[in-house]
Short mmCIF file of C-alpha atoms and ligand atoms in Angstrom, two decimals:
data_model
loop_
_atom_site.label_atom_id
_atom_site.label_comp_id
_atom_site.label_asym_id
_atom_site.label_seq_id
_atom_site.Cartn_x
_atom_site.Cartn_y
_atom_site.Cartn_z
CA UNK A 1 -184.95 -145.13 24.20
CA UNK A 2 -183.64 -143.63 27.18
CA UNK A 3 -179.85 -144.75 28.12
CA UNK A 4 -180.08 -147.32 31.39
CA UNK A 5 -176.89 -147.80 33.35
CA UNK A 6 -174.02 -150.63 32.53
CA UNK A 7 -174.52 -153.58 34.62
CA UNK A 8 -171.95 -152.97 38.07
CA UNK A 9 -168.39 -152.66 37.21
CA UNK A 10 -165.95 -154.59 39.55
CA UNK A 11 -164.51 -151.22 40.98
CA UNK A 12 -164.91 -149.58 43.84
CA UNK A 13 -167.53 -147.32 44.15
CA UNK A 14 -166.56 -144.61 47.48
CA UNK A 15 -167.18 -141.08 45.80
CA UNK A 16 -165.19 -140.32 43.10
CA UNK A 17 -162.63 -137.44 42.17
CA UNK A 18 -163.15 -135.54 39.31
CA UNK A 19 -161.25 -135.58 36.08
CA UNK A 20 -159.42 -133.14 34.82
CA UNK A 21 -161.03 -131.54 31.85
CA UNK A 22 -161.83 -132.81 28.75
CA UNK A 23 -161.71 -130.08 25.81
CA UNK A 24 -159.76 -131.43 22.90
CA UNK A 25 -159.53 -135.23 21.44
CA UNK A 26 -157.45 -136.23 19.35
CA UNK A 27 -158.38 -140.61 17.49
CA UNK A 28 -155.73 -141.42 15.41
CA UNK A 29 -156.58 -143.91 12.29
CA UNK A 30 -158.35 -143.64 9.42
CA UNK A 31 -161.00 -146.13 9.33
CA UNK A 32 -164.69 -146.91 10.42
CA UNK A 33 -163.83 -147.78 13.28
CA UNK A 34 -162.05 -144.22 14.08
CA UNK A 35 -164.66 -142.19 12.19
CA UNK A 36 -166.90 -144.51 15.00
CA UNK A 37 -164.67 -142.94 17.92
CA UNK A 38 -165.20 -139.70 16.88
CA UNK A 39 -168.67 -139.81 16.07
CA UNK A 40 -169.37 -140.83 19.66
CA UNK A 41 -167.06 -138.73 21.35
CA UNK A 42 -169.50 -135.87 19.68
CA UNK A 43 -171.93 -136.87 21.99
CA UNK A 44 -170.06 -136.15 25.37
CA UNK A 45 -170.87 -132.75 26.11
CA UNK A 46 -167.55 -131.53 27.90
CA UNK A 47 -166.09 -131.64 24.25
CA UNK A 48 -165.32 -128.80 22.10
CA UNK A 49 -162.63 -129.85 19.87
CA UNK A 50 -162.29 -133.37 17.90
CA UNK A 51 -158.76 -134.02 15.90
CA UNK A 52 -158.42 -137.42 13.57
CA UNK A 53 -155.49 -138.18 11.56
CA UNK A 54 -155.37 -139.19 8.52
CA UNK A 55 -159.46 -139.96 8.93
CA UNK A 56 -161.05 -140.63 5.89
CA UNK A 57 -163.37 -138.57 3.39
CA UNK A 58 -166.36 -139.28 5.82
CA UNK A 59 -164.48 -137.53 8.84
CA UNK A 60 -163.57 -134.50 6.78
CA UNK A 61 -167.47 -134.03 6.91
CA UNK A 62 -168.33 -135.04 10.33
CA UNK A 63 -169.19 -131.58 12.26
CA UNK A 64 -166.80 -130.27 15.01
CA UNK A 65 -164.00 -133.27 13.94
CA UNK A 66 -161.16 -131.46 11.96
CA UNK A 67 -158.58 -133.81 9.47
CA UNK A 68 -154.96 -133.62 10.52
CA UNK A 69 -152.62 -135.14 8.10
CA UNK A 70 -149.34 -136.52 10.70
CA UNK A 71 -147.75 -139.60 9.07
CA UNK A 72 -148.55 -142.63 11.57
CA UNK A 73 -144.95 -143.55 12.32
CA UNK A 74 -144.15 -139.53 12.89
CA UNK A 75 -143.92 -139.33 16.70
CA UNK A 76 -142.41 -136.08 17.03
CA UNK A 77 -145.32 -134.54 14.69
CA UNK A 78 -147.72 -136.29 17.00
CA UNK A 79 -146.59 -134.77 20.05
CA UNK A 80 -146.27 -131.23 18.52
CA UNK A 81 -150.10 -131.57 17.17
CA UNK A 82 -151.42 -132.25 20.77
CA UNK A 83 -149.07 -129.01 21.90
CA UNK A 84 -150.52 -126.88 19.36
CA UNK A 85 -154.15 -128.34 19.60
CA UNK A 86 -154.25 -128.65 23.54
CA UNK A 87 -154.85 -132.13 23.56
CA UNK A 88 -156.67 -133.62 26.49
CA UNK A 89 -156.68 -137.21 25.28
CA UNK A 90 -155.18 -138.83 22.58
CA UNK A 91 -157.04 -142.53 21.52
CA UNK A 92 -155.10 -144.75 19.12
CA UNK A 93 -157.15 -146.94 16.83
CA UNK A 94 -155.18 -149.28 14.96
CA UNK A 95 -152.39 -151.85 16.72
CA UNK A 96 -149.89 -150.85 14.35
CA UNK A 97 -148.96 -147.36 15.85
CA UNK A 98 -149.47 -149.09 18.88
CA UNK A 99 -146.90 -151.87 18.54
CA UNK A 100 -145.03 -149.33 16.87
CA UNK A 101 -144.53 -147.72 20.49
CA UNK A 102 -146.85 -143.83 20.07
CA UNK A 103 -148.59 -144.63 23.12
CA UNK A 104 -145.12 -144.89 24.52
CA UNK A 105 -143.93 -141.61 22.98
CA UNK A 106 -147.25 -139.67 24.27
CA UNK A 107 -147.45 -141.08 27.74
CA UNK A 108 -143.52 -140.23 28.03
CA UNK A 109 -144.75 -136.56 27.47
CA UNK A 110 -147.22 -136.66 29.85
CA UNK A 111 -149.61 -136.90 27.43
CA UNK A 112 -152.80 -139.13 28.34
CA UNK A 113 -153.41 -142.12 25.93
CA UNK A 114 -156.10 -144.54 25.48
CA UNK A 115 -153.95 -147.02 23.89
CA UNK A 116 -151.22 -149.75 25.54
CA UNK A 117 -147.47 -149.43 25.42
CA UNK A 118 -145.94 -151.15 22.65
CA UNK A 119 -144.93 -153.86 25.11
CA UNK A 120 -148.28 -154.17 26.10
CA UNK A 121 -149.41 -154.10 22.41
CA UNK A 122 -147.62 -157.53 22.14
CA UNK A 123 -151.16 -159.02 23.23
CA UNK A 124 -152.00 -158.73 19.42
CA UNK A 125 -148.45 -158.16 17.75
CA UNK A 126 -146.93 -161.31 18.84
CA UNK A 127 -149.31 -164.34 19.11
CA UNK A 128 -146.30 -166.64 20.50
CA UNK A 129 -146.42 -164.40 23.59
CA UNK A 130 -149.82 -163.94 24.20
CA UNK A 131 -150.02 -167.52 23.95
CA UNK A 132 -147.32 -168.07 26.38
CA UNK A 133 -149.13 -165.43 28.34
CA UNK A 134 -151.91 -166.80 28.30
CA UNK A 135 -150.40 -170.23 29.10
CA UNK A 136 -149.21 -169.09 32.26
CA UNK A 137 -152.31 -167.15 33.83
CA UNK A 138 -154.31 -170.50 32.91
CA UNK A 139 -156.76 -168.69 30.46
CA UNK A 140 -158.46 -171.04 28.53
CA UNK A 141 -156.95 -171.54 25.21
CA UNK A 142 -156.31 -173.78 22.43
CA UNK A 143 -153.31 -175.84 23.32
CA UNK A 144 -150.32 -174.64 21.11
CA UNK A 145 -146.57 -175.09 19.78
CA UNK A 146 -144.65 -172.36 18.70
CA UNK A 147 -142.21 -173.24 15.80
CA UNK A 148 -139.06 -171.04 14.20
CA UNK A 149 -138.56 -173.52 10.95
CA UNK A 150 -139.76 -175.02 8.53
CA UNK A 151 -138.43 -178.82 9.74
CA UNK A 152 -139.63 -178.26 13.44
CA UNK A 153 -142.83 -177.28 11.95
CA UNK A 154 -142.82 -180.46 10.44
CA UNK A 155 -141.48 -182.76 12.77
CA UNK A 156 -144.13 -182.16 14.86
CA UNK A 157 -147.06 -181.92 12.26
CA UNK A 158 -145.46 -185.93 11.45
CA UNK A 159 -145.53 -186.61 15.09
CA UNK A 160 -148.99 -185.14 15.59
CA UNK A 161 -151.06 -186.40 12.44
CA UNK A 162 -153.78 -184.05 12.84
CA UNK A 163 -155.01 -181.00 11.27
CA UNK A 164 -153.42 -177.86 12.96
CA UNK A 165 -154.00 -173.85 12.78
CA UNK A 166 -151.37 -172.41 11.53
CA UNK A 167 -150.50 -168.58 12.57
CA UNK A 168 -148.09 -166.68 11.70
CA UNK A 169 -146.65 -164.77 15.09
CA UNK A 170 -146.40 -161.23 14.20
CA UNK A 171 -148.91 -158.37 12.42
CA UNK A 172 -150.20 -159.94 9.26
CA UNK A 173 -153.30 -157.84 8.68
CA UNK A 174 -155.48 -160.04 9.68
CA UNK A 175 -154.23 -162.57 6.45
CA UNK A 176 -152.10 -164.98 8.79
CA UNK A 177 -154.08 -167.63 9.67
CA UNK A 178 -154.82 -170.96 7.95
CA UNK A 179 -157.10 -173.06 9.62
CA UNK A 180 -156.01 -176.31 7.60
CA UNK A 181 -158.22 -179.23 7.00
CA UNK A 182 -156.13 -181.89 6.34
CA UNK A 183 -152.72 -182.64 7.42
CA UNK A 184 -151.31 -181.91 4.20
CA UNK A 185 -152.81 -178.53 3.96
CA UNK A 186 -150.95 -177.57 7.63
CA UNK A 187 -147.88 -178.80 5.87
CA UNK A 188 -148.42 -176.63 3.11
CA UNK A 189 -149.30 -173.74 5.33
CA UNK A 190 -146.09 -174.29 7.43
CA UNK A 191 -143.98 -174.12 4.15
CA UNK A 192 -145.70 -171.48 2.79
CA UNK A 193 -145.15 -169.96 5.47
CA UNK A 194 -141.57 -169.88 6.39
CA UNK A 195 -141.65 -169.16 2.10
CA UNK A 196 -142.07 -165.38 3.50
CA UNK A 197 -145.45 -165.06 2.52
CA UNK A 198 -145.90 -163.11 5.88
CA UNK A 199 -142.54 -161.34 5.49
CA UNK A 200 -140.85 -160.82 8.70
CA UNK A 201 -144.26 -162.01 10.76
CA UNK A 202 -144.06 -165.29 9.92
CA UNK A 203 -140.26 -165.76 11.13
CA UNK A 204 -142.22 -167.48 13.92
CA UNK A 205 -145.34 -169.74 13.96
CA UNK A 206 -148.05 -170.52 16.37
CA UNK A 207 -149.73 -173.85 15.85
CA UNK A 208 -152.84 -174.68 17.44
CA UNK A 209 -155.16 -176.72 17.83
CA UNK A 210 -158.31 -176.56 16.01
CA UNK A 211 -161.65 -175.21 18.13
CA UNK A 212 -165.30 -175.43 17.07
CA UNK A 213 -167.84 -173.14 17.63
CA UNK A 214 -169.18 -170.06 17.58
CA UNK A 215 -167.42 -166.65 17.84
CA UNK A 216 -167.96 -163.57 19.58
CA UNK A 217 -165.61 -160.46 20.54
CA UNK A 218 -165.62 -158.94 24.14
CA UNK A 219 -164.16 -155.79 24.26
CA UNK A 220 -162.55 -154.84 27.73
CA UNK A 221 -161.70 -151.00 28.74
CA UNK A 222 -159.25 -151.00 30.93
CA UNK A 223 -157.17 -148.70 32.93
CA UNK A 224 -154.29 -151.07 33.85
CA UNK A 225 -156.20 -152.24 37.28
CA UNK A 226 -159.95 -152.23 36.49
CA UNK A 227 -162.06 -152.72 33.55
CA UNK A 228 -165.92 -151.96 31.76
CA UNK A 229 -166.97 -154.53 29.09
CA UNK A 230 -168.82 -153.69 26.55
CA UNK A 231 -171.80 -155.78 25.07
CA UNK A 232 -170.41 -158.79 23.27
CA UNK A 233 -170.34 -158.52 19.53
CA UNK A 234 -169.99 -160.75 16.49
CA UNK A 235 -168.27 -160.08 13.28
CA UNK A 236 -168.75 -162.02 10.20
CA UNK A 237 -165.02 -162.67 8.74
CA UNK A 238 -166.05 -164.35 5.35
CA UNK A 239 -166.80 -162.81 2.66
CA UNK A 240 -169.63 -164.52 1.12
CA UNK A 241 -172.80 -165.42 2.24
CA UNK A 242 -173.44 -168.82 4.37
CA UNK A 243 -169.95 -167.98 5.69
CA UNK A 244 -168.21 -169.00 2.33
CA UNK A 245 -164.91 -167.37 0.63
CA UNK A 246 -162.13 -166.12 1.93
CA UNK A 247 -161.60 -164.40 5.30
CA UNK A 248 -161.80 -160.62 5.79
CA UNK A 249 -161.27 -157.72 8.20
CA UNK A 250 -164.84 -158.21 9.04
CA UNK A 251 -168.12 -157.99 6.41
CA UNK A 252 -170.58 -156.78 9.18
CA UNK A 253 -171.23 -157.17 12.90
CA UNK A 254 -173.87 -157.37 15.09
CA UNK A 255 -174.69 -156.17 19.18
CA UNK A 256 -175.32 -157.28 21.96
CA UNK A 257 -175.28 -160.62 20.52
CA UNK A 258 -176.88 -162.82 22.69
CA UNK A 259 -174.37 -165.76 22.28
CA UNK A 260 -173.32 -164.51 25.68
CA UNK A 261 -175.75 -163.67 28.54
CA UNK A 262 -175.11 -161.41 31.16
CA UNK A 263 -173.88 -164.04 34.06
CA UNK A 264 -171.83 -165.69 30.81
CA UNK A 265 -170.06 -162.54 30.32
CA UNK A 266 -169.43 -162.03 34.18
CA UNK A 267 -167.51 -165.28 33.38
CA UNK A 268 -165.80 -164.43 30.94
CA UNK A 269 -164.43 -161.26 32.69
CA UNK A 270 -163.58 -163.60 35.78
CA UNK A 271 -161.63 -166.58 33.96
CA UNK A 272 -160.52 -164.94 30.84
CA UNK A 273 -159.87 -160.99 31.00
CA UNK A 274 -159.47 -160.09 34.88
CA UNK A 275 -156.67 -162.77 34.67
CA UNK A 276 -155.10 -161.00 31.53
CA UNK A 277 -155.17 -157.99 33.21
CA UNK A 278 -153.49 -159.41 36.36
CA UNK A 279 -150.68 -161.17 33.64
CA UNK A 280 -149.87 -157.88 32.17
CA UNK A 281 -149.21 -156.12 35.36
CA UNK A 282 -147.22 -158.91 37.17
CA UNK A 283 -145.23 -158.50 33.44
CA UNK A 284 -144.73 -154.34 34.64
CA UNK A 285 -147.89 -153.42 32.27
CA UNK A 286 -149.65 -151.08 32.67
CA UNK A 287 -152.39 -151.57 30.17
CA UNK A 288 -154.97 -148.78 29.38
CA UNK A 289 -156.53 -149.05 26.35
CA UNK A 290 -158.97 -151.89 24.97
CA UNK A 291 -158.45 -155.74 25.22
CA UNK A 292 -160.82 -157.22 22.52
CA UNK A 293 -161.08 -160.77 23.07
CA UNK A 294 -161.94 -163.00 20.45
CA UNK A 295 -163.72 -166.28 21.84
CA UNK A 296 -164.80 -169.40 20.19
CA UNK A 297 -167.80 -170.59 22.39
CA UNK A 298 -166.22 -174.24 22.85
CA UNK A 299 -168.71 -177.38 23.90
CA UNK A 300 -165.62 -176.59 26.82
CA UNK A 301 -166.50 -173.22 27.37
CA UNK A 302 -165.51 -169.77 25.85
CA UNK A 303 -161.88 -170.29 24.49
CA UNK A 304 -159.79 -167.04 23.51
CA UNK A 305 -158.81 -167.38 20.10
CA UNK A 306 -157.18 -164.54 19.69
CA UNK A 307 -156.43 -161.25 21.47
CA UNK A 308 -156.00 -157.79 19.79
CA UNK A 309 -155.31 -154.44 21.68
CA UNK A 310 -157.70 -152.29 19.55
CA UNK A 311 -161.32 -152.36 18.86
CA UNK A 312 -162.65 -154.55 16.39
CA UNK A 313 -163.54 -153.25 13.15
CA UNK A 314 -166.79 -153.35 12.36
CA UNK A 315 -168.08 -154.03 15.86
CA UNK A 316 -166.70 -150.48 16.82
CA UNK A 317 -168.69 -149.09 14.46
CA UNK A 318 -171.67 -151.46 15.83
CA UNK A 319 -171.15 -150.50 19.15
CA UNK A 320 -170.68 -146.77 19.53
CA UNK A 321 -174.05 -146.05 18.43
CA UNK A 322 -174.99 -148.00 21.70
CA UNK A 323 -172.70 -146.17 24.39
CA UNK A 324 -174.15 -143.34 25.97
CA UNK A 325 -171.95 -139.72 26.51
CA UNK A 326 -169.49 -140.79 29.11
CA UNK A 327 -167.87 -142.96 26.87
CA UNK A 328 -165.29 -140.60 25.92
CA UNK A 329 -164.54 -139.78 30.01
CA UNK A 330 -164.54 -143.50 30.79
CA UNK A 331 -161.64 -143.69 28.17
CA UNK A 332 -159.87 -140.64 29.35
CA UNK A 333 -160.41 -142.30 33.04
CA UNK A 334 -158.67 -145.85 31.69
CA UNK A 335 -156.02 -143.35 30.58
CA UNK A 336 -155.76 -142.07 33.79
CA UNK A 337 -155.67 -144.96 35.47
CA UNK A 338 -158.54 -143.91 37.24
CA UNK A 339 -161.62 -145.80 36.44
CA UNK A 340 -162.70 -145.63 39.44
CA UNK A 341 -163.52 -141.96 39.15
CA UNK A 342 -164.96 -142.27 36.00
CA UNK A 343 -168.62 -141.85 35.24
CA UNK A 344 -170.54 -144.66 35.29
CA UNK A 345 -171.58 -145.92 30.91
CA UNK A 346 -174.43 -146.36 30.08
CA UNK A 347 -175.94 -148.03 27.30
CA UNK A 348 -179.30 -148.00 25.25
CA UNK A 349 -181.31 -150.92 25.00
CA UNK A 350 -181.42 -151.55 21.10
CA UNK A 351 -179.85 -153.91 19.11
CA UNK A 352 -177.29 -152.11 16.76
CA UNK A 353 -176.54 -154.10 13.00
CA UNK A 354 -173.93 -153.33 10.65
CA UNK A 355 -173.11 -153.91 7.51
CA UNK A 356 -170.24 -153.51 5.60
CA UNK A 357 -169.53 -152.40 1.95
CA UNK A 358 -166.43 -153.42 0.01
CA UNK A 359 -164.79 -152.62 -2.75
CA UNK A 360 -164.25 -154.63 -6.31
CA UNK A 361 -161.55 -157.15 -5.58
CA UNK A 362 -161.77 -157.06 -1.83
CA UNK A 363 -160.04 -158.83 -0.34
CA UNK A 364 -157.37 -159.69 -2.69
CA UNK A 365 -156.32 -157.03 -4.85
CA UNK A 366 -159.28 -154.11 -4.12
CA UNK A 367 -159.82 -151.37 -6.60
CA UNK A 368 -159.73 -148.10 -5.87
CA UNK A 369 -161.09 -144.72 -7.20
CA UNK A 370 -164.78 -146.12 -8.32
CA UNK A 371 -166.73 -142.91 -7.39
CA UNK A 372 -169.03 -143.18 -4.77
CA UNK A 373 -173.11 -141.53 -4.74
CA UNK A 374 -174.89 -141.38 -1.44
CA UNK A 375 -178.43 -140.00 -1.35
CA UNK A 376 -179.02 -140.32 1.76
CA UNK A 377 -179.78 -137.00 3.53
CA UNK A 378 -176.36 -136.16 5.65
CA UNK A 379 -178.46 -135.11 8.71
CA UNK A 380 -181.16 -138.53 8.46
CA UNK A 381 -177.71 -140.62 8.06
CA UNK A 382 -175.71 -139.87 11.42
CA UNK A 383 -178.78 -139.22 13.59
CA UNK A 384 -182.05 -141.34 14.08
CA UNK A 385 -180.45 -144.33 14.98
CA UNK A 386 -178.63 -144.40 11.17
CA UNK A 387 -175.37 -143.86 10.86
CA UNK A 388 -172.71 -144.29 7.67
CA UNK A 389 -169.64 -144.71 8.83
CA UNK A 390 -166.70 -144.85 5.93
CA UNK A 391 -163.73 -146.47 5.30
CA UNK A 392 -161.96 -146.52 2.74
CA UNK A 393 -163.31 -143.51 0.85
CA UNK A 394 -161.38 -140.48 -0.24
CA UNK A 395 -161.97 -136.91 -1.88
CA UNK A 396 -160.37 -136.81 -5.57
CA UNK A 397 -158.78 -133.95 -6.57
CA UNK A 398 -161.91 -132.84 -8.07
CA UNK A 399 -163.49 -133.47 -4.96
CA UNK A 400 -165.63 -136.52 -6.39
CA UNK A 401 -166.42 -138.81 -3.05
CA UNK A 402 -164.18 -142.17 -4.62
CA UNK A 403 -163.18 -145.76 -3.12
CA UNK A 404 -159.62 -145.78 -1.84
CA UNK A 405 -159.12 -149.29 0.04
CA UNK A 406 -160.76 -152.57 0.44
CA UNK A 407 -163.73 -151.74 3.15
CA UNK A 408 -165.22 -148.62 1.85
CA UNK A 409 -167.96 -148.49 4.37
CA UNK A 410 -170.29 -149.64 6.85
CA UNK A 411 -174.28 -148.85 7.33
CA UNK A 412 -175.23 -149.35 11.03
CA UNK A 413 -178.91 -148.78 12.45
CA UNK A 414 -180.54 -149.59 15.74
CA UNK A 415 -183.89 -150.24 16.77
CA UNK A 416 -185.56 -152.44 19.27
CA UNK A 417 -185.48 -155.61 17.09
CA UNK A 418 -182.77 -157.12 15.06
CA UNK A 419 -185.34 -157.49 12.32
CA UNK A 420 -185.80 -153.64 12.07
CA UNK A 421 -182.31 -152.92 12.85
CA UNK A 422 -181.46 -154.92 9.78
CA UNK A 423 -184.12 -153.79 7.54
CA UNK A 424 -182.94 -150.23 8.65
CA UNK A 425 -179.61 -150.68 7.61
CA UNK A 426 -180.19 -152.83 4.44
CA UNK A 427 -182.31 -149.96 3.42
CA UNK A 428 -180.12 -147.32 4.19
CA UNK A 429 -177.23 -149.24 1.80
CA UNK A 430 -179.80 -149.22 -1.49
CA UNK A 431 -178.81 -145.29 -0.89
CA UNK A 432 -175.01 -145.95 -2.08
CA UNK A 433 -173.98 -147.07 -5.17
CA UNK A 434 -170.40 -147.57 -6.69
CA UNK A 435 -169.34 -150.12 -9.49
CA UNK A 436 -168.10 -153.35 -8.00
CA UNK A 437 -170.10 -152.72 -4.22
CA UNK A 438 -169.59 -155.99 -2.79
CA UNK A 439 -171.50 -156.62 0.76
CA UNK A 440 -173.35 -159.77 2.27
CA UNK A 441 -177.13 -160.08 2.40
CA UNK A 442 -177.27 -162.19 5.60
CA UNK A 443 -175.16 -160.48 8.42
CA UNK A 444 -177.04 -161.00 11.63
CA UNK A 445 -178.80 -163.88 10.44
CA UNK A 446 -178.13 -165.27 13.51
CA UNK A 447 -180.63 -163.10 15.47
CA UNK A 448 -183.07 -162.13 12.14
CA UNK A 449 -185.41 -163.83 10.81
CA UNK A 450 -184.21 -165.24 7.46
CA UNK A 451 -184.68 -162.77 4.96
CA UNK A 452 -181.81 -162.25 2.18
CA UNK A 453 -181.69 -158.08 1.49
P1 LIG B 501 -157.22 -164.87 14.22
O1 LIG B 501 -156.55 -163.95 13.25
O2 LIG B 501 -156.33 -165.46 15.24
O3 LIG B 501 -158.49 -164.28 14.75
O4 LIG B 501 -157.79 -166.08 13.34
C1 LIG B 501 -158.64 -165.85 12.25
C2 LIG B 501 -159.77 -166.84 12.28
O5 LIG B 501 -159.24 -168.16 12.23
C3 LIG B 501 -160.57 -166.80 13.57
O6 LIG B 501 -161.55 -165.82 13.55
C4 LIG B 501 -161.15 -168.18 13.59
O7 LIG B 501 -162.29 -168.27 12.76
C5 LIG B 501 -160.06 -169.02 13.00
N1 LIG B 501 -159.26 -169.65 14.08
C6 LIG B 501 -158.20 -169.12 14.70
N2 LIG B 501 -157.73 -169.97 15.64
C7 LIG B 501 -158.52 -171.06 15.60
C8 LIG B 501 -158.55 -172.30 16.33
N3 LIG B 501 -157.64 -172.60 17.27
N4 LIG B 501 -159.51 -173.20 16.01
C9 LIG B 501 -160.41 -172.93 15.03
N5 LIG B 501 -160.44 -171.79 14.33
C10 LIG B 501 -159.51 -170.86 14.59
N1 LIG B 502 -163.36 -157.52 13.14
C1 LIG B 502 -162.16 -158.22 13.37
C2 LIG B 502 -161.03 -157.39 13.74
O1 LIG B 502 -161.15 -156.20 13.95
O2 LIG B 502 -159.94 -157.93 13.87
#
């Protein structure tokens, strides 16, 4: 179906300047969700030239994207690649080269970056401060106590007698958080804890106060002044069906998910991420790139439970397939700083599902280098509302399509209904087999009806 504009953005709308061009993009990251990037930036016509480094086996075969191999933490070689490639835009998937400071590096080379500084980053790589952060603006949040030891932790857990959540501050790969049931299991999270068993990101803790409800993630693109949301989305962070097992990176996604209603989400961007934004920049930040809010829809209202300053993987994945071609000039306009000159995005009206394959051992201990068949037809699979987007896949030396990390891949498909979207992509998995393919038969079933694939 046709794309129909974005509902009105909050930005002025006199006649806008143009951009400078947009030739040559450069996504750094190696995962769906940057194999997602790419894959839509194909679609914006201006673009002749896509760069992704590391990407993965399925962006060494995505046409008009070519594979650079620049170490993450290399700066230097990062710079001298958008020199030699004529880089227009550079858009940095994951938060750790972004808290490691390469937006910084780029942007100090004049470089444009959809990504935040590494101060900026802090919104996901240091949950005391977005707390505090968050504290101050008056977003609503559970209510919180930050703790550096093990006997303050406990103090107050003796003081409190309630079951807490128990974070560790910094970057823990999404493996930091206990959501303890009893009091004794906070206490045993606390020690655990400040054990090491986050290394250096658990120095610190965040507890917090338990929320009920559902979730959703609103993703914000912002260009340090303004911002676009995108259609709310909701992951599924469990691994097993019914929402059992340990949590994940994310086992599937779904969008728009109608947890959220238009005038809800107009709320949201009014009490929760137009306030953020206004934070940041009375803190000197500047932040373009992506705040993805995750909510918990509280009998109190939406909460934010966490915020990260990346998309979310899977919903990337679920939600490119949605955004029309001036996607990748409304992120070179956050860049800028100049939203309001940027086109206006547009959207198509079908629900997108995704579903995501892991690997044997995921997430504990995944296996790698189980080799992978696909026999799905390579043109059916990124076209006609089908796309397979991989993760953690590889090329081995033979050239044998292999497993190489704990997501291996995601199936995605639109269509006007959830049911078919689902059916679409549940179908389009039975096309990939590997030993130990782990996924869940009942993403969506929120919005399906209840049919186990
Ligand atoms: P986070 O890494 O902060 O997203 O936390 C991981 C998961 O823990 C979230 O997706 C929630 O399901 C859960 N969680 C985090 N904070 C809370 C809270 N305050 N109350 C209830 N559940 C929470
Ligand atoms: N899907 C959850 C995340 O990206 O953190």
């Amino acid at each position: 179906s046709p794309p129909v504009p974005h509902p009105p953005m909050s930005i002025s709308t006199t006649r806008p300047l143009s951009l400078p061009p947009l030739r040559n993009v450069l996504v750094v990251g190696g995962g769906g969700r940057e194999q997602a990037l790419a894959w839509a930036f194909r679609r914006c016509p201006e673009i002749e030239g896509i760069w992704i480094s590391p990407g993965n086996a399925g962006t060494s075969d995505l046409d008009g994207c070519t594979p650079l191999a620049i170490a993450e933490a290399d700066h230097d070689g990062m710079v001298a690649a958008c020199r030699d490639h004529r880089i227009d835009l550079v858009v940095i998937g994951p938060e750790a080269p972004l808290a490691a400071g390469l937006a910084d590096t780029l942007c100090g080379q004049g470089i444009a970056v959809f990504g935040p500084s590494a101060e900026g980053a802090q919104l996901e790589a240091s949950k005391a401060w977005a707390k505090q952060l968050m504290q101050e603006a008056g977003i609503p949040t559970a209510g919180y106590w930050t703790v550096s030891n093990e006997q303050e932790g406990l103090a107050l857990l003796q003081q409190l007698q309630r079951p807490l959540v128990v974070k560790a501050d910094g970057l823990a790969a999404g493996k930091g958080v206990t959501v303890a049931n009893s009091v004794e299991e906070t206490a045993t999270a606390i020690q655990e804890a400040f054990q090491g068993r986050f290394g250096q990101a658990g120095e610190q803790l965040v507890l917090e106060e338990r929320l009920t409800g559902p979730e959703v993630s609103v993703f914000a693109l912002c260009d340090g002044e303004n911002m676009v949301l995108l259609p709310p989305a909701q992951d599924h962070k469990r691994l097993l069906e019914g929402d059992q097992g340990p949590n994940t990176g994310g086992m599937g996604a779904y969008a728009p998910a109608p947890l959220l209603d238009q005038a809800q989400l107009e709320q949201v961007r009014e009490r929760i991420l137009e306030p953020t934004l206004a934070a940041l920049r009375k803190r000197g930040i500047l932040y373009r790139g992506v705040i993805y809010a995750g909510l918990m829809l509280t009998p109190d209202g939406p909460q934010v439970i966490e915020f990260n300053c990346r998309f979310g993987d899977p919903e990337c994945q679920t939600l490119m397939p949605l955004m029309g071609p001036e996607l990748a000039r409304v992120l070179q306009a956050c860049a800028l700083g100049r939203l309001a000159d940027a086109p206006t995005l547009t959207l198509t009206e079908l629900c997108s599902a995704c579903v995501v394959a892991a690997a044997a051992g995921y997430p504990d201990s995944p296996r790698k280098g189980d080799p992978i068949t696909v026999a799905l037809d390579p043109e059916s699979s990124s076209t006609d509302q089908l796309q397979l987007f991989h993760a953690g896949t590889r090329h081995s030396t033979e050239g044998v399509l292999e497993t190489s990390g704990g997501r291996v891949l995601a199936m995605v498909a639109q269509a006007p209904d959830f049911d078919q979207a689902f059916a679409k992509a549940y179908e389009g998995l039975t096309q990939v087999r590997y030993d130990g393919m782990q996924f869940r038969k009942d993403i969506g079933h929120q919005v399906r009806a209840p049919k186990l694939y």
